Amino acid sequence: MIFFKRILYFIFLFPIGIQTIIYAQENPEDIAFIDNEVENNFYDAIRERAIENYDKAIIALEKCVSKKPDDAAIHYELGKNFLDLKKYAEAEQSFQKAIDLNPKERWYWNGLYDVYYTTKDFQKSIPIVQKLTEFDPNMKEDLVSLYVYTNQNDKALALIQDIEKNAVISETLKNYKKHLTLVRTNSNTEEDLIDAIKLNPKSEQAYVDLMIFYSQQNQEEKSIEVAKKLTKEIPDSEWAAISLFKLYLNEGNGVGAAQAMLKVLQNKKVDKSIKHKFLNEFLIFSSNSTQFDKELSQAVDILSSDKSINVAKEVAKFYYNKKNYEKTSFFLEKALTNQPEDWEAIELLLDNLSNAKKYEELGNKAEIFIDLFPAQPKLYYYAGYAKNKAQNYKQAIDFLETGLEFVVDDTNLEKYFCIQLAKAYAETNNSKKTEEYRKRAEALLKK
C-alpha cells in the first residue's frame, strides 16, 4: 500500500493507515442541531452521501456551514465528501478546520491522515500520526513505517527501541529493526561491492549485497541490472528466482510475475519477510484486475501456515481500503476459516457487508457470530441494523434492546443503538418509545 520506490530486500504486507471500523457508519455524526433547517440539510447530506451523491451532500453541508460556521463536525463531514471526490485540497482544508475547532476529536485527525495517505504525502502524515499516538499508542507502529518510508532511519530505530522498553514488539517491528540495523552497520562502498563480484562472479552473496546497497540508495534500475547478471551467472540460485519476479513485475508481465511469486513462496529457504513483500507487491500490481485472483488465493493459502500473521485478513484490509467489497468478503471468509474466532476479522466482515448494502447477509452473519460471542453488543447492533433495513422492525427491536444491555462505557455505540431503536419504534407507531430513544440519542450526541 505504500507508494514509493520498492526496497528490493524489505517491504512488508502491513499497510499503514488502515481505516477504523465504525458500526455500519463511516464515522461518528456528532452534531447537535440548532434549528430544523440545519437538521434537515444535514440529514439530506447524510442521505446523499449514502447513495454516493457527494456533490449534493456538499451543497447541503455548505448550507449547514452558513448557519453554523463553527461546528467542527459539519466541516468534518464536508472533508469526507471532498475526499471521496478526490478534491484533496478542499478535503484537507475542511479536516483542518474541524481540528482547529475541536482538536480533541480523534476522527478529525484521522480524516486529515486519510488525505495525506491517499496523496502519498508521508512527510505531512508524520505530525498527524504523532498526534494520533496520543489517542492510540498502537499508532506508533504506523509512525515507524512513515519514518522508514521517508528515510528517517535513525528516528525509526529509536522509536522501535522506545516501544520495546514497554512491550513485546510485533513481527513487523522486529523485521524493521533487523533491516534498520543492517542499513546502519553496512559500511561497504559501491566500489567494494562491485569488486567483490569481479573477484568471484559465482558468489551469490556478492550480487545480493550489491542489490541491497542499490535498493537502500533508491537506485532501483541499478539493482535490476545486478539481478539480471545474477540470473545469467547462477540460473538455479534462489535469488535468481527472486530476481525474475522483480524483472517481470517491472516489465508489466503479470503472468510471469505470478508464476515466479508462487515459486518463491513455495521455497522453504526464502525468508518469510521476503515472501510477504512479494505478495504485497503483486497485490498492488494486480489490484485493479480480476485476472490473477486465482494466483492471489493460492499465494494466501501457501502463506497461511505462518501463524504469526493472518495473511488473508491483511489482504482483506487492502481491498477494504479500496472499497472492493467482493474481494474483501472473499479474503475475510478465508481468514475466518483459518481463525474462526478472530474478532477483528469478524468486525471487519460485518462492516464490509454493511458498506456493500448486503443487509440480508449482514443479518445472517451477525446472528451466527452471536453464538460465538453472546455478550458482544456490536453483533446485536449489526443484527438489529440489518433487520431495520429489511423492515423487520419487531425483530430489530429485540436484537437492539438485548444488545444495548451489554454496552458499557461506549458512548458512540450506545448512541447508534438509540438511533436505530428510535427508527424501529417509529415504524411500529410507538411514539412514546420513539421519543424516549430519540431524546437519549440527542443527549449522547452532546457528550
CSV table of C-alpha atoms in Angstrom, one decimal:
chain,number,residue,atom,x,y,z
A,1,MET,CA,0.0,0.0,0.0
A,2,ILE,CA,2.9,2.3,0.3
A,3,PHE,CA,3.8,4.1,-2.9
A,4,PHE,CA,7.5,4.7,-3.2
A,5,LYS,CA,10.4,3.0,-4.9
A,6,ARG,CA,10.4,-0.5,-3.7
A,7,ILE,CA,13.2,-1.7,-1.4
A,8,LEU,CA,14.3,-5.0,-3.0
A,9,TYR,CA,15.1,-6.8,0.2
A,10,PHE,CA,12.4,-5.5,2.6
A,11,ILE,CA,8.8,-4.3,2.3
A,12,PHE,CA,6.0,-5.9,4.4
A,13,LEU,CA,2.4,-6.8,4.0
A,14,PHE,CA,1.5,-4.5,6.8
A,15,PRO,CA,-0.3,-1.4,5.4
A,16,ILE,CA,-0.4,1.9,7.2
A,17,GLY,CA,-3.5,4.0,7.7
A,18,ILE,CA,-5.9,1.1,7.9
A,19,GLN,CA,-9.4,2.7,8.2
A,20,THR,CA,-11.2,2.5,11.6
A,21,ILE,CA,-14.4,0.4,11.7
A,22,ILE,CA,-17.5,2.4,12.9
A,23,TYR,CA,-20.5,0.2,13.4
A,24,ALA,CA,-22.2,0.3,9.9
A,25,GLN,CA,-21.4,4.0,9.5
A,26,GLU,CA,-18.2,5.6,8.2
A,27,ASN,CA,-17.5,7.8,11.2
A,28,PRO,CA,-19.5,9.5,14.1
A,29,GLU,CA,-22.1,12.1,13.2
A,30,ASP,CA,-21.7,14.2,16.3
A,31,ILE,CA,-23.8,17.2,15.6
A,32,ALA,CA,-26.3,18.9,17.9
A,33,PHE,CA,-28.7,20.8,15.7
A,34,ILE,CA,-29.8,24.4,16.3
A,35,ASP,CA,-32.9,24.5,14.1
A,36,ASN,CA,-34.9,22.4,11.7
A,37,GLU,CA,-33.2,24.0,8.7
A,38,VAL,CA,-29.7,22.9,9.7
A,39,GLU,CA,-31.1,19.5,10.8
A,40,ASN,CA,-32.8,18.9,7.5
A,41,ASN,CA,-29.8,19.9,5.5
A,42,PHE,CA,-27.5,17.7,7.5
A,43,TYR,CA,-29.7,14.6,7.0
A,44,ASP,CA,-30.1,15.5,3.4
A,45,ALA,CA,-26.3,15.4,3.2
A,46,ILE,CA,-26.1,12.0,5.0
A,47,ARG,CA,-28.7,10.6,2.7
A,48,GLU,CA,-27.0,11.9,-0.5
A,49,ARG,CA,-23.6,10.6,0.7
A,50,ALA,CA,-25.1,7.1,1.4
A,51,ILE,CA,-26.0,6.9,-2.3
A,52,GLU,CA,-22.7,8.4,-3.4
A,53,ASN,CA,-24.1,11.8,-4.5
A,54,TYR,CA,-21.1,13.6,-2.9
A,55,ASP,CA,-21.7,16.8,-4.8
A,56,LYS,CA,-25.2,17.1,-3.5
A,57,ALA,CA,-24.0,16.2,0.0
A,58,ILE,CA,-21.5,19.1,-0.1
A,59,ILE,CA,-24.2,21.6,-1.2
A,60,ALA,CA,-26.4,20.6,1.7
A,61,LEU,CA,-23.4,20.7,4.2
A,62,GLU,CA,-22.4,24.1,2.9
A,63,LYS,CA,-25.9,25.4,3.8
A,64,CYS,CA,-25.3,24.0,7.3
A,65,VAL,CA,-21.9,25.8,7.5
A,66,SER,CA,-23.7,29.1,6.6
A,67,LYS,CA,-25.8,28.7,9.7
A,68,LYS,CA,-23.3,27.0,12.0
A,69,PRO,CA,-19.8,28.0,10.8
A,70,ASP,CA,-18.1,27.0,14.0
A,71,ASP,CA,-19.5,23.4,14.1
A,72,ALA,CA,-16.5,21.1,13.8
A,73,ALA,CA,-18.5,18.0,12.9
A,74,ILE,CA,-20.1,19.7,9.8
A,75,HIS,CA,-16.6,20.6,8.5
A,76,TYR,CA,-15.6,17.0,9.1
A,77,GLU,CA,-18.5,15.7,7.1
A,78,LEU,CA,-17.5,18.1,4.3
A,79,GLY,CA,-14.0,16.8,4.4
A,80,LYS,CA,-15.2,13.2,3.9
A,81,ASN,CA,-17.2,14.1,0.8
A,82,PHE,CA,-14.4,16.2,-0.7
A,83,LEU,CA,-12.1,13.2,-0.1
A,84,ASP,CA,-14.4,10.8,-1.9
A,85,LEU,CA,-14.5,13.3,-4.9
A,86,LYS,CA,-10.7,13.4,-4.8
A,87,LYS,CA,-10.8,17.1,-4.1
A,88,TYR,CA,-7.8,16.8,-1.8
A,89,ALA,CA,-7.1,20.4,-1.2
A,90,GLU,CA,-10.7,21.1,-0.2
A,91,ALA,CA,-10.7,17.9,2.0
A,92,GLU,CA,-7.5,19.0,3.7
A,93,GLN,CA,-8.9,22.4,4.4
A,94,SER,CA,-12.2,21.0,5.8
A,95,PHE,CA,-10.5,18.5,8.1
A,96,GLN,CA,-8.0,21.1,9.3
A,97,LYS,CA,-10.9,23.5,10.1
A,98,ALA,CA,-12.6,20.7,12.1
A,99,ILE,CA,-9.3,20.1,14.0
A,100,ASP,CA,-8.9,23.8,14.7
A,101,LEU,CA,-12.4,24.0,16.2
A,102,ASN,CA,-12.1,20.7,18.2
A,103,PRO,CA,-8.6,19.3,18.4
A,104,LYS,CA,-9.7,16.7,20.9
A,105,GLU,CA,-11.7,14.6,18.4
A,106,ARG,CA,-9.7,11.8,17.0
A,107,TRP,CA,-11.7,11.2,13.9
A,108,TYR,CA,-10.9,14.7,12.6
A,109,TRP,CA,-7.2,13.9,12.8
A,110,ASN,CA,-7.9,10.6,11.1
A,111,GLY,CA,-9.6,12.4,8.3
A,112,LEU,CA,-6.6,14.6,7.7
A,113,TYR,CA,-4.3,11.5,7.8
A,114,ASP,CA,-6.5,9.9,5.1
A,115,VAL,CA,-5.9,12.8,2.8
A,116,TYR,CA,-2.1,12.7,3.2
A,117,TYR,CA,-2.1,8.9,2.9
A,118,THR,CA,-4.1,9.0,-0.3
A,119,THR,CA,-2.0,11.7,-1.8
A,120,LYS,CA,1.2,9.9,-0.7
A,121,ASP,CA,2.4,12.9,1.3
A,122,PHE,CA,4.2,10.9,4.0
A,123,GLN,CA,6.1,13.9,5.3
A,124,LYS,CA,2.9,15.7,6.2
A,125,SER,CA,1.5,12.4,7.6
A,126,ILE,CA,4.2,12.3,10.3
A,127,PRO,CA,3.0,15.1,12.6
A,128,ILE,CA,-0.6,13.8,12.2
A,129,VAL,CA,0.3,10.3,13.3
A,130,GLN,CA,2.4,11.7,16.1
A,131,LYS,CA,-0.8,13.3,17.3
A,132,LEU,CA,-2.8,10.1,16.8
A,133,THR,CA,-0.4,8.2,19.0
A,134,GLU,CA,-1.8,10.3,21.9
A,135,PHE,CA,-5.2,8.8,21.2
A,136,ASP,CA,-3.9,5.3,20.4
A,137,PRO,CA,-0.3,4.2,21.3
A,138,ASN,CA,-0.6,1.4,18.7
A,139,MET,CA,-0.3,4.1,16.1
A,140,LYS,CA,3.4,4.3,16.9
A,141,GLU,CA,3.8,1.3,14.5
A,142,ASP,CA,2.4,3.5,11.7
A,143,LEU,CA,4.9,6.2,12.7
A,144,VAL,CA,7.8,3.8,12.5
A,145,SER,CA,6.7,2.9,8.9
A,146,LEU,CA,6.4,6.6,8.0
A,147,TYR,CA,9.9,7.2,9.3
A,148,VAL,CA,11.2,4.3,7.2
A,149,TYR,CA,9.4,5.4,4.1
A,150,THR,CA,10.8,8.9,4.4
A,151,ASN,CA,14.4,7.6,5.0
A,152,GLN,CA,14.4,8.8,8.7
A,153,ASN,CA,16.0,5.6,9.7
A,154,ASP,CA,17.6,6.8,13.0
A,155,LYS,CA,14.2,8.1,14.2
A,156,ALA,CA,12.5,4.8,13.2
A,157,LEU,CA,15.1,2.7,15.1
A,158,ALA,CA,14.9,5.0,18.1
A,159,LEU,CA,11.1,4.7,18.2
A,160,ILE,CA,11.3,0.9,17.9
A,161,GLN,CA,13.7,0.8,20.8
A,162,ASP,CA,11.4,3.0,22.9
A,163,ILE,CA,8.4,0.8,22.1
A,164,GLU,CA,10.5,-2.3,23.1
A,165,LYS,CA,11.1,-0.9,26.6
A,166,ASN,CA,7.4,-1.2,27.5
A,167,ALA,CA,6.1,-4.1,25.3
A,168,VAL,CA,7.0,-7.1,23.2
A,169,ILE,CA,7.3,-5.7,19.7
A,170,SER,CA,5.4,-7.2,16.7
A,171,GLU,CA,6.9,-9.2,13.9
A,172,THR,CA,6.6,-6.2,11.7
A,173,LEU,CA,8.8,-4.1,14.1
A,174,LYS,CA,11.2,-7.0,14.6
A,175,ASN,CA,11.8,-7.1,10.9
A,176,TYR,CA,12.1,-3.3,10.7
A,177,LYS,CA,14.7,-3.4,13.5
A,178,LYS,CA,16.7,-6.1,11.7
A,179,HIS,CA,16.6,-4.1,8.4
A,180,LEU,CA,17.5,-0.7,10.0
A,181,THR,CA,20.3,-2.2,12.0
A,182,LEU,CA,21.7,-3.7,8.7
A,183,VAL,CA,21.4,-0.4,7.0
A,184,ARG,CA,23.3,1.4,9.8
A,185,THR,CA,26.1,-1.1,10.1
A,186,ASN,CA,26.7,-1.8,6.4
A,187,SER,CA,29.7,0.4,5.6
A,188,ASN,CA,30.7,-1.2,2.3
A,189,THR,CA,31.1,1.2,-0.6
A,190,GLU,CA,29.7,0.6,-4.1
A,191,GLU,CA,33.2,0.1,-5.4
A,192,ASP,CA,33.9,-2.6,-2.8
A,193,LEU,CA,30.8,-4.5,-3.7
A,194,ILE,CA,31.4,-4.3,-7.5
A,195,ASP,CA,35.0,-5.5,-7.0
A,196,ALA,CA,33.6,-8.5,-4.9
A,197,ILE,CA,31.6,-9.7,-7.9
A,198,LYS,CA,34.5,-9.3,-10.3
A,199,LEU,CA,36.7,-11.3,-7.9
A,200,ASN,CA,34.2,-14.1,-7.7
A,201,PRO,CA,31.4,-13.9,-10.3
A,202,LYS,CA,29.8,-17.1,-8.9
A,203,SER,CA,29.3,-15.8,-5.4
A,204,GLU,CA,25.6,-15.3,-5.0
A,205,GLN,CA,26.1,-13.2,-1.8
A,206,ALA,CA,28.2,-10.7,-3.7
A,207,TYR,CA,25.3,-10.0,-6.0
A,208,VAL,CA,22.8,-9.9,-3.2
A,209,ASP,CA,24.9,-7.4,-1.2
A,210,LEU,CA,25.1,-5.1,-4.2
A,211,MET,CA,21.4,-5.3,-4.9
A,212,ILE,CA,20.7,-4.4,-1.3
A,213,PHE,CA,23.1,-1.5,-1.5
A,214,TYR,CA,21.3,0.0,-4.5
A,215,SER,CA,17.9,-0.6,-3.1
A,216,GLN,CA,18.9,1.3,0.1
A,217,GLN,CA,20.0,4.2,-2.2
A,218,ASN,CA,16.7,4.0,-4.1
A,219,GLN,CA,18.6,3.2,-7.3
A,220,GLU,CA,16.1,0.6,-8.5
A,221,GLU,CA,17.4,0.5,-12.1
A,222,LYS,CA,20.9,-0.4,-11.0
A,223,SER,CA,19.5,-3.1,-8.7
A,224,ILE,CA,17.6,-4.6,-11.6
A,225,GLU,CA,20.8,-4.7,-13.7
A,226,VAL,CA,22.6,-6.6,-10.9
A,227,ALA,CA,19.6,-9.0,-10.8
A,228,LYS,CA,20.0,-9.7,-14.5
A,229,LYS,CA,23.7,-10.6,-14.1
A,230,LEU,CA,22.8,-12.9,-11.2
A,231,THR,CA,20.2,-14.7,-13.3
A,232,LYS,CA,22.7,-15.2,-16.1
A,233,GLU,CA,25.6,-16.3,-13.9
A,234,ILE,CA,23.6,-18.5,-11.4
A,235,PRO,CA,20.3,-19.6,-13.0
A,236,ASP,CA,19.4,-22.0,-10.2
A,237,SER,CA,20.0,-19.6,-7.4
A,238,GLU,CA,17.2,-18.9,-5.0
A,239,TRP,CA,17.9,-15.2,-5.5
A,240,ALA,CA,17.7,-15.7,-9.3
A,241,ALA,CA,14.1,-16.8,-8.9
A,242,ILE,CA,13.5,-13.7,-6.7
A,243,SER,CA,15.1,-11.5,-9.3
A,244,LEU,CA,12.9,-12.9,-12.0
A,245,PHE,CA,9.8,-11.8,-10.1
A,246,LYS,CA,11.3,-8.3,-9.9
A,247,LEU,CA,12.1,-8.2,-13.6
A,248,TYR,CA,8.6,-9.5,-14.6
A,249,LEU,CA,6.9,-7.0,-12.3
A,250,ASN,CA,8.9,-4.1,-13.7
A,251,GLU,CA,8.1,-5.2,-17.2
A,252,GLY,CA,4.4,-5.5,-16.5
A,253,ASN,CA,4.5,-9.2,-17.2
A,254,GLY,CA,1.8,-10.3,-14.8
A,255,VAL,CA,1.7,-14.0,-15.8
A,256,GLY,CA,5.4,-14.4,-15.4
A,257,ALA,CA,5.4,-12.4,-12.1
A,258,ALA,CA,2.6,-14.6,-10.8
A,259,GLN,CA,4.5,-17.8,-11.6
A,260,ALA,CA,7.7,-16.5,-10.1
A,261,MET,CA,5.9,-15.4,-7.0
A,262,LEU,CA,4.3,-18.8,-6.4
A,263,LYS,CA,7.7,-20.4,-6.9
A,264,VAL,CA,9.4,-18.2,-4.3
A,265,LEU,CA,6.5,-18.6,-1.8
A,266,GLN,CA,6.9,-22.4,-2.0
A,267,ASN,CA,10.6,-22.2,-1.4
A,268,LYS,CA,11.3,-23.0,2.2
A,269,LYS,CA,14.7,-21.4,2.1
A,270,VAL,CA,13.4,-18.0,1.4
A,271,ASP,CA,12.8,-15.7,4.4
A,272,LYS,CA,9.1,-15.1,5.2
A,273,SER,CA,9.6,-11.3,5.2
A,274,ILE,CA,10.6,-11.5,1.5
A,275,LYS,CA,7.6,-13.7,0.8
A,276,HIS,CA,5.2,-11.2,2.5
A,277,LYS,CA,6.9,-8.4,0.5
A,278,PHE,CA,6.3,-10.2,-2.8
A,279,LEU,CA,2.7,-10.9,-2.1
A,280,ASN,CA,2.3,-7.2,-1.1
A,281,GLU,CA,3.9,-6.0,-4.4
A,282,PHE,CA,1.9,-8.4,-6.5
A,283,LEU,CA,-1.3,-7.4,-4.7
A,284,ILE,CA,-0.7,-3.8,-5.6
A,285,PHE,CA,0.2,-4.7,-9.1
A,286,SER,CA,-3.0,-6.7,-9.7
A,287,SER,CA,-5.4,-4.7,-7.5
A,288,ASN,CA,-7.4,-3.3,-10.4
A,289,SER,CA,-7.8,-6.6,-12.2
A,290,THR,CA,-9.5,-9.9,-11.7
A,291,GLN,CA,-7.1,-11.8,-14.0
A,292,PHE,CA,-4.9,-13.0,-11.1
A,293,ASP,CA,-7.5,-13.7,-8.4
A,294,LYS,CA,-6.7,-17.4,-8.6
A,295,GLU,CA,-2.9,-16.9,-8.1
A,296,LEU,CA,-3.6,-14.5,-5.2
A,297,SER,CA,-5.8,-17.0,-3.5
A,298,GLN,CA,-3.1,-19.7,-4.0
A,299,ALA,CA,-0.5,-17.3,-2.5
A,300,VAL,CA,-2.6,-16.6,0.6
A,301,ASP,CA,-3.1,-20.4,1.1
A,302,ILE,CA,0.6,-21.0,0.9
A,303,LEU,CA,1.4,-18.3,3.5
A,304,SER,CA,-1.5,-19.4,5.8
A,305,SER,CA,0.9,-21.7,7.6
A,306,ASP,CA,2.6,-18.7,9.1
A,307,LYS,CA,0.7,-18.3,12.4
A,308,SER,CA,2.4,-15.1,13.3
A,309,ILE,CA,0.1,-13.2,10.9
A,310,ASN,CA,-3.3,-13.9,9.3
A,311,VAL,CA,-2.3,-13.1,5.7
A,312,ALA,CA,-5.8,-13.5,4.4
A,313,LYS,CA,-7.0,-10.8,6.8
A,314,GLU,CA,-4.2,-8.4,5.8
A,315,VAL,CA,-5.1,-8.9,2.1
A,316,ALA,CA,-8.8,-8.3,3.0
A,317,LYS,CA,-7.8,-5.0,4.7
A,318,PHE,CA,-6.0,-3.9,1.5
A,319,TYR,CA,-9.2,-4.4,-0.5
A,320,TYR,CA,-11.4,-2.9,2.3
A,321,ASN,CA,-9.5,0.4,1.9
A,322,LYS,CA,-10.1,0.2,-1.8
A,323,LYS,CA,-13.8,-0.3,-1.2
A,324,ASN,CA,-13.7,-3.6,-3.1
A,325,TYR,CA,-16.5,-5.2,-1.2
A,326,GLU,CA,-16.5,-8.6,-3.0
A,327,LYS,CA,-12.8,-9.3,-2.6
A,328,THR,CA,-12.8,-8.0,1.0
A,329,SER,CA,-15.5,-10.5,1.9
A,330,PHE,CA,-13.8,-13.3,0.0
A,331,PHE,CA,-10.5,-13.0,1.9
A,332,LEU,CA,-12.2,-12.3,5.2
A,333,GLU,CA,-14.1,-15.6,4.8
A,334,LYS,CA,-10.8,-17.3,4.1
A,335,ALA,CA,-9.2,-15.6,7.2
A,336,LEU,CA,-12.1,-16.8,9.4
A,337,THR,CA,-11.6,-20.4,8.0
A,338,ASN,CA,-8.1,-20.3,9.4
A,339,GLN,CA,-9.0,-18.4,12.6
A,340,PRO,CA,-12.8,-18.6,13.2
A,341,GLU,CA,-12.8,-16.6,16.4
A,342,ASP,CA,-10.7,-13.7,15.1
A,343,TRP,CA,-12.7,-10.7,16.4
A,344,GLU,CA,-11.1,-8.1,14.2
A,345,ALA,CA,-11.9,-10.2,11.0
A,346,ILE,CA,-15.5,-10.7,12.2
A,347,GLU,CA,-16.0,-7.0,12.9
A,348,LEU,CA,-14.4,-6.0,9.5
A,349,LEU,CA,-16.6,-8.5,7.7
A,350,LEU,CA,-19.8,-7.1,9.1
A,351,ASP,CA,-18.7,-3.6,8.5
A,352,ASN,CA,-17.8,-4.5,4.9
A,353,LEU,CA,-21.2,-6.2,4.3
A,354,SER,CA,-22.9,-3.0,5.7
A,355,ASN,CA,-20.9,-0.8,3.3
A,356,ALA,CA,-21.8,-3.1,0.5
A,357,LYS,CA,-25.5,-2.8,1.5
A,358,LYS,CA,-25.8,-6.6,1.7
A,359,TYR,CA,-28.2,-6.4,4.6
A,360,GLU,CA,-29.7,-9.9,4.5
A,361,GLU,CA,-26.2,-11.5,4.6
A,362,LEU,CA,-25.2,-9.0,7.3
A,363,GLY,CA,-28.1,-10.0,9.5
A,364,ASN,CA,-27.4,-13.7,8.9
A,365,LYS,CA,-23.7,-13.4,9.7
A,366,ALA,CA,-24.3,-11.3,12.8
A,367,GLU,CA,-26.8,-13.9,14.2
A,368,ILE,CA,-24.2,-16.7,13.6
A,369,PHE,CA,-21.5,-14.8,15.4
A,370,ILE,CA,-23.7,-14.0,18.3
A,371,ASP,CA,-23.5,-17.7,19.2
A,372,LEU,CA,-19.7,-17.3,19.4
A,373,PHE,CA,-19.8,-14.0,21.3
A,374,PRO,CA,-23.1,-13.8,23.1
A,375,ALA,CA,-22.1,-10.8,25.2
A,376,GLN,CA,-20.7,-8.7,22.3
A,377,PRO,CA,-23.0,-5.7,21.8
A,378,LYS,CA,-21.7,-4.8,18.3
A,379,LEU,CA,-23.1,-8.1,16.9
A,380,TYR,CA,-26.6,-7.3,18.2
A,381,TYR,CA,-26.3,-3.8,16.7
A,382,TYR,CA,-25.4,-5.2,13.3
A,383,ALA,CA,-28.3,-7.7,13.5
A,384,GLY,CA,-30.7,-5.0,14.6
A,385,TYR,CA,-29.4,-2.6,11.9
A,386,ALA,CA,-29.9,-5.3,9.2
A,387,LYS,CA,-33.5,-6.1,10.5
A,388,ASN,CA,-34.3,-2.4,10.3
A,389,LYS,CA,-33.1,-2.3,6.7
A,390,ALA,CA,-35.2,-5.3,5.9
A,391,GLN,CA,-38.2,-3.6,7.6
A,392,ASN,CA,-38.4,-6.4,10.2
A,393,TYR,CA,-38.9,-3.8,12.9
A,394,LYS,CA,-40.0,-6.0,15.8
A,395,GLN,CA,-37.1,-8.3,15.3
A,396,ALA,CA,-34.8,-5.3,15.1
A,397,ILE,CA,-36.1,-4.1,18.5
A,398,ASP,CA,-35.5,-7.5,20.1
A,399,PHE,CA,-31.9,-7.5,18.9
A,400,LEU,CA,-31.2,-3.9,19.7
A,401,GLU,CA,-32.7,-3.8,23.2
A,402,THR,CA,-30.8,-7.1,24.1
A,403,GLY,CA,-27.5,-5.7,22.8
A,404,LEU,CA,-28.0,-2.3,24.5
A,405,GLU,CA,-27.8,-4.1,27.8
A,406,PHE,CA,-24.3,-5.2,27.1
A,407,VAL,CA,-23.0,-1.7,26.2
A,408,VAL,CA,-20.5,-0.4,28.8
A,409,ASP,CA,-18.7,2.9,28.6
A,410,ASP,CA,-19.1,3.2,24.8
A,411,THR,CA,-21.0,6.4,24.1
A,412,ASN,CA,-20.8,6.1,20.3
A,413,LEU,CA,-22.1,2.6,20.2
A,414,GLU,CA,-24.9,3.4,22.7
A,415,LYS,CA,-25.9,6.4,20.5
A,416,TYR,CA,-26.1,4.2,17.4
A,417,PHE,CA,-28.3,1.7,19.3
A,418,CYS,CA,-30.6,4.5,20.3
A,419,ILE,CA,-30.9,5.9,16.8
A,420,GLN,CA,-31.8,2.5,15.4
A,421,LEU,CA,-34.3,1.8,18.2
A,422,ALA,CA,-35.9,5.2,17.6
A,423,LYS,CA,-36.3,4.3,14.0
A,424,ALA,CA,-37.7,0.9,14.7
A,425,TYR,CA,-40.3,2.2,17.2
A,426,ALA,CA,-41.3,5.0,14.9
A,427,GLU,CA,-42.0,2.4,12.2
A,428,THR,CA,-44.2,0.5,14.6
A,429,ASN,CA,-46.1,3.6,15.7
A,430,ASN,CA,-44.9,3.5,19.2
A,431,SER,CA,-44.5,7.3,19.7
A,432,LYS,CA,-43.6,7.0,23.5
A,433,LYS,CA,-40.6,4.7,22.8
A,434,THR,CA,-39.6,6.7,19.7
A,435,GLU,CA,-39.4,9.9,21.8
A,436,GLU,CA,-37.6,8.1,24.6
A,437,TYR,CA,-34.8,6.8,22.4
A,438,ARG,CA,-34.7,10.0,20.3
A,439,LYS,CA,-34.0,12.1,23.4
A,440,ARG,CA,-31.5,9.6,24.6
A,441,ALA,CA,-29.6,9.8,21.3
A,442,GLU,CA,-29.6,13.6,21.3
A,443,ALA,CA,-28.2,13.6,24.9
A,444,LEU,CA,-25.5,11.2,23.8
A,445,LEU,CA,-24.7,13.4,20.8
A,446,LYS,CA,-23.9,16.3,23.1
A,447,LYS,CA,-21.3,14.3,25.1
